mmCIF file of C-alpha atoms in Angstrom:
data_model
loop_
_atom_site.group_PDB
_atom_site.id
_atom_site.type_symbol
_atom_site.label_atom_id
_atom_site.label_comp_id
_atom_site.label_asym_id
_atom_site.label_seq_id
_atom_site.Cartn_x
_atom_site.Cartn_y
_atom_site.Cartn_z
ATOM 1 C CA UNK A 136 10.171 7.911 -0.694
ATOM 2 C CA UNK A 137 12.084 6.211 2.984
ATOM 3 C CA UNK A 138 9.958 3.562 1.968
ATOM 4 C CA UNK A 139 10.530 2.411 -1.030
ATOM 5 C CA UNK A 140 13.642 2.232 0.326
ATOM 6 C CA UNK A 141 13.797 0.635 2.870
ATOM 7 C CA UNK A 142 11.376 -2.377 1.292
ATOM 8 C CA UNK A 143 13.989 -4.457 -0.006
ATOM 9 C CA UNK A 144 16.319 -3.767 3.302
ATOM 10 C CA UNK A 145 13.092 -4.602 5.657
ATOM 11 C CA UNK A 146 11.811 -7.857 3.761
ATOM 12 C CA UNK A 147 15.248 -9.187 3.441
ATOM 13 C CA UNK A 148 15.952 -8.323 7.423
ATOM 14 C CA UNK A 149 12.718 -10.663 8.773
ATOM 15 C CA UNK A 150 14.066 -13.483 5.944
ATOM 16 C CA UNK A 151 16.460 -13.826 8.212
ATOM 17 C CA UNK A 152 14.899 -13.179 11.179
ATOM 18 C CA UNK A 153 16.838 -10.094 12.640
ATOM 19 C CA UNK A 154 13.134 -8.922 13.926
ATOM 20 C CA UNK A 155 13.965 -6.122 16.573
ATOM 21 C CA UNK A 156 15.863 -4.217 13.891
ATOM 22 C CA UNK A 157 13.380 -4.598 11.647
ATOM 23 C CA UNK A 158 10.698 -3.805 13.821
ATOM 24 C CA UNK A 159 12.361 -0.429 14.558
ATOM 25 C CA UNK A 160 12.641 -0.056 10.437
ATOM 26 C CA UNK A 161 9.220 -0.987 10.235
ATOM 27 C CA UNK A 162 8.979 2.162 12.334
ATOM 28 C CA UNK A 163 11.134 4.802 11.162
ATOM 29 C CA UNK A 164 8.915 4.140 7.920
ATOM 30 C CA UNK A 165 5.749 4.514 9.486
ATOM 31 C CA UNK A 166 7.740 8.246 10.973
ATOM 32 C CA UNK A 167 8.778 8.912 7.293
ATOM 33 C CA UNK A 168 5.208 8.058 5.726
ATOM 34 C CA UNK A 169 3.809 10.530 8.475
ATOM 35 C CA UNK A 170 5.977 13.285 8.218
ATOM 36 C CA UNK A 171 5.977 13.139 3.965
ATOM 37 C CA UNK A 172 1.917 13.356 4.701
ATOM 38 C CA UNK A 173 2.255 16.546 6.550
ATOM 39 C CA UNK A 174 5.243 18.531 5.045
ATOM 40 C CA UNK A 175 2.478 18.179 1.706
ATOM 41 C CA UNK A 176 -0.685 18.775 3.921
ATOM 42 C CA UNK A 177 0.303 22.157 4.873
ATOM 43 C CA UNK A 178 2.913 23.276 2.813
ATOM 44 C CA UNK A 179 2.068 23.473 -0.655
ATOM 45 C CA UNK A 180 5.078 23.950 -2.361
ATOM 46 C CA UNK A 181 6.476 20.904 -0.883
ATOM 47 C CA UNK A 182 4.082 19.250 -2.637
ATOM 48 C CA UNK A 183 4.304 17.458 -5.927
ATOM 49 C CA UNK A 184 2.830 16.173 -8.710
ATOM 50 C CA UNK A 185 6.111 12.660 -8.168
ATOM 51 C CA UNK A 186 5.217 12.643 -4.918
ATOM 52 C CA UNK A 187 1.622 12.613 -5.131
ATOM 53 C CA UNK A 188 2.100 9.292 -7.890
ATOM 54 C CA UNK A 189 4.744 7.554 -5.658
ATOM 55 C CA UNK A 190 2.909 8.095 -1.662
ATOM 56 C CA UNK A 191 0.229 5.241 -2.797
ATOM 57 C CA UNK A 192 2.978 3.377 -5.029
ATOM 58 C CA UNK A 193 5.305 3.514 -2.409
ATOM 59 C CA UNK A 194 2.567 2.332 0.186
ATOM 60 C CA UNK A 195 2.068 -1.151 -1.838
ATOM 61 C CA UNK A 196 5.672 -2.073 -2.684
ATOM 62 C CA UNK A 197 6.217 -2.030 0.859
ATOM 63 C CA UNK A 198 3.470 -3.670 1.996
ATOM 64 C CA UNK A 199 3.523 -6.446 -0.602
ATOM 65 C CA UNK A 200 6.825 -7.030 0.628
ATOM 66 C CA UNK A 201 6.553 -7.017 4.290
ATOM 67 C CA UNK A 202 3.508 -9.680 3.469
ATOM 68 C CA UNK A 203 5.794 -11.913 1.229
ATOM 69 C CA UNK A 204 8.933 -11.737 3.617
ATOM 70 C CA UNK A 205 6.275 -12.101 6.549
ATOM 71 C CA UNK A 206 4.849 -15.243 5.182
ATOM 72 C CA UNK A 207 8.171 -16.563 4.644
ATOM 73 C CA UNK A 208 8.967 -16.074 7.859
ATOM 74 C CA UNK A 209 5.724 -17.886 9.035
ATOM 75 C CA UNK A 210 3.865 -14.697 10.956
ATOM 76 C CA UNK A 211 1.711 -14.061 8.478
ATOM 77 C CA UNK A 212 -0.627 -16.998 6.899
ATOM 78 C CA UNK A 213 -0.006 -17.321 2.717
ATOM 79 C CA UNK A 214 -3.712 -17.603 1.457
ATOM 80 C CA UNK A 215 -4.305 -13.944 3.203
ATOM 81 C CA UNK A 216 -0.433 -12.433 1.610
ATOM 82 C CA UNK A 217 -2.630 -13.863 -1.559
ATOM 83 C CA UNK A 218 -5.570 -11.941 -0.991
ATOM 84 C CA UNK A 219 -3.093 -8.881 -0.047
ATOM 85 C CA UNK A 220 -1.415 -9.137 -2.965
ATOM 86 C CA UNK A 221 -4.494 -9.855 -5.318
ATOM 87 C CA UNK A 222 -6.111 -6.451 -4.128
ATOM 88 C CA UNK A 223 -3.460 -4.749 -4.627
ATOM 89 C CA UNK A 224 -1.972 -5.861 -7.907
ATOM 90 C CA UNK A 225 -6.523 -5.661 -9.486
ATOM 91 C CA UNK A 226 -6.188 -1.991 -8.370
ATOM 92 C CA UNK A 227 -2.844 -1.268 -9.995
ATOM 93 C CA UNK A 228 -4.584 -2.869 -12.592
ATOM 94 C CA UNK A 229 -7.335 -0.637 -12.634
ATOM 95 C CA UNK A 230 -5.622 1.877 -12.460
ATOM 96 C CA UNK A 231 -3.507 1.202 -15.974
ATOM 97 C CA UNK A 232 -6.847 0.961 -17.130
ATOM 98 C CA UNK A 233 -7.964 4.200 -16.520
ATOM 99 C CA UNK A 234 -4.858 6.132 -17.287
ATOM 100 C CA UNK A 235 -5.429 4.635 -20.886
ATOM 101 C CA UNK A 236 -8.504 5.314 -21.267
ATOM 102 C CA UNK A 237 -8.174 8.595 -20.735
ATOM 103 C CA UNK A 238 -4.741 9.872 -21.930
ATOM 104 C CA UNK A 239 -5.230 11.787 -24.965
ATOM 105 C CA UNK A 240 -4.041 10.624 -27.615
ATOM 106 C CA UNK A 241 -1.672 9.793 -29.878
ATOM 107 C CA UNK A 242 -0.633 7.883 -26.634
ATOM 108 C CA UNK A 243 3.094 7.220 -26.067
ATOM 109 C CA UNK A 244 5.449 5.550 -23.752
ATOM 110 C CA UNK A 245 6.698 9.475 -22.840
ATOM 111 C CA UNK A 246 2.565 10.060 -22.371
ATOM 112 C CA UNK A 247 1.452 7.417 -20.260
ATOM 113 C CA UNK A 248 3.910 7.367 -17.233
ATOM 114 C CA UNK A 249 4.182 11.088 -17.281
ATOM 115 C CA UNK A 250 3.312 11.810 -13.486
ATOM 116 C CA UNK A 251 3.644 15.189 -14.216
ATOM 117 C CA UNK A 252 0.641 14.328 -16.578
ATOM 118 C CA UNK A 253 -2.418 13.786 -14.496
ATOM 119 C CA UNK A 254 -5.564 12.679 -16.161
ATOM 120 C CA UNK A 255 -7.391 10.918 -13.059
ATOM 121 C CA UNK A 256 -7.297 10.656 -9.793
ATOM 122 C CA UNK A 257 -8.142 7.664 -7.787
ATOM 123 C CA UNK A 258 -10.324 8.592 -4.507
ATOM 124 C CA UNK A 259 -9.495 5.546 -1.345
ATOM 125 C CA UNK A 260 -13.315 4.713 -0.045
ATOM 126 C CA UNK A 261 -13.653 5.110 4.306
ATOM 127 C CA UNK A 262 -12.941 0.157 3.874
ATOM 128 C CA UNK A 263 -10.236 1.223 2.283
ATOM 129 C CA UNK A 264 -8.425 3.302 4.619
ATOM 130 C CA UNK A 265 -9.300 1.727 7.778
ATOM 131 C CA UNK A 266 -7.911 -1.471 5.428
ATOM 132 C CA UNK A 267 -4.599 0.061 4.849
ATOM 133 C CA UNK A 268 -4.240 1.101 9.013
ATOM 134 C CA UNK A 269 -5.676 -3.097 9.921
ATOM 135 C CA UNK A 270 -2.993 -4.065 7.184
ATOM 136 C CA UNK A 271 0.119 -2.336 8.716
ATOM 137 C CA UNK A 272 -0.747 -2.828 12.016
ATOM 138 C CA UNK A 273 -0.952 -6.477 11.676
ATOM 139 C CA UNK A 274 2.434 -6.022 9.971
ATOM 140 C CA UNK A 275 3.495 -3.887 13.431
ATOM 141 C CA UNK A 276 1.939 -6.683 15.569
ATOM 142 C CA UNK A 277 3.201 -9.756 13.480
ATOM 143 C CA UNK A 278 7.548 -8.598 13.359
ATOM 144 C CA UNK A 279 6.922 -7.402 17.009
ATOM 145 C CA UNK A 280 5.435 -11.060 17.633
ATOM 146 C CA UNK A 281 8.766 -13.594 18.200
ATOM 147 C CA UNK A 282 10.625 -9.912 19.925
ATOM 148 C CA UNK A 283 8.183 -10.186 22.875
ATOM 149 C CA UNK A 284 6.966 -13.688 22.160
ATOM 150 C CA UNK A 285 3.211 -14.254 20.990
ATOM 151 C CA UNK A 286 3.237 -15.733 18.297
ATOM 152 C CA UNK A 287 0.783 -17.840 18.443
ATOM 153 C CA UNK A 288 -1.686 -14.995 20.249
ATOM 154 C CA UNK A 289 -5.763 -15.313 19.536
ATOM 155 C CA UNK A 290 -4.788 -11.837 19.166
ATOM 156 C CA UNK A 291 -2.639 -12.029 16.212
ATOM 157 C CA UNK A 292 -5.664 -14.486 14.421
ATOM 158 C CA UNK A 293 -8.422 -12.137 14.922
ATOM 159 C CA UNK A 294 -5.974 -9.776 12.792
ATOM 160 C CA UNK A 295 -5.498 -12.200 10.206
ATOM 161 C CA UNK A 296 -9.405 -12.926 10.371
ATOM 162 C CA UNK A 297 -10.483 -8.716 10.176
ATOM 163 C CA UNK A 298 -7.193 -8.286 7.738
ATOM 164 C CA UNK A 299 -8.782 -10.492 5.300
ATOM 165 C CA UNK A 300 -12.115 -9.257 5.508
ATOM 166 C CA UNK A 301 -11.466 -5.605 5.059
ATOM 167 C CA UNK A 302 -9.229 -6.810 2.422
ATOM 168 C CA UNK A 303 -12.443 -8.518 1.108
ATOM 169 C CA UNK A 304 -14.276 -4.532 1.978
ATOM 170 C CA UNK A 305 -11.622 -2.817 -0.028
ATOM 171 C CA UNK A 306 -11.661 -4.343 -2.381
ATOM 172 C CA UNK A 307 -15.910 -5.277 -3.268
ATOM 173 C CA UNK A 308 -15.510 -1.011 -2.830
ATOM 174 C CA UNK A 309 -13.977 -0.447 -5.148
ATOM 175 C CA UNK A 310 -16.101 -3.169 -7.396
ATOM 176 C CA UNK A 311 -19.355 -1.827 -6.980
ATOM 177 C CA UNK A 312 -18.875 2.211 -6.335
ATOM 178 C CA UNK A 313 -16.205 2.483 -9.660
ATOM 179 C CA UNK A 314 -16.105 4.993 -11.281
ATOM 180 C CA UNK A 315 -17.284 6.895 -8.546
ATOM 181 C CA UNK A 316 -14.092 6.362 -6.847
ATOM 182 C CA UNK A 317 -12.207 7.571 -9.568
ATOM 183 C CA UNK A 318 -11.775 11.505 -10.959
ATOM 184 C CA UNK A 319 -10.856 12.549 -14.035
ATOM 185 C CA UNK A 320 -9.315 15.400 -14.533
ATOM 186 C CA UNK A 321 -8.572 15.961 -18.056
ATOM 187 C CA UNK A 322 -11.110 14.580 -19.757
ATOM 188 C CA UNK A 323 -10.270 14.922 -24.230
ATOM 189 C CA UNK A 324 -10.733 11.088 -24.386
#
């Protein structure tokens, strides 16, 4: 979960315009995510319920911090950041709602927030996976733009539009397919 720890550091470095260092740390965060996923997929004894719960949360935290920081640094437009974060907040709210509906009574805070007591699993849609990849490509391209002097590039502007479209499509896919994207693991309620 190095991404959770790196998120505020990256945010600070971006706001202070240390783009060379932030680009390197972002690459490190990506490498640790890939390694973490590889280990979890290939060694069953290394996969944990807590890790499964924290992995998507780490992604949301990292994406949110990066988009806000890059917007502050004038490298990503504010409306795009608002769209990305709004979609993530809506997804988190939906997960909390599903969690509330699937935890058997009596619902206590310790039971509700216990990641070892899984009641439902959100299955990402294909467009959501594509969207995450595009959002990360935009972050990398935005971090690299002041380093390689292409901040006013048409390439970046095209990535903004593509990111907005995939973010909207991803949010719509969860709304449209709703229950098909949620697998209830313990239907006792």
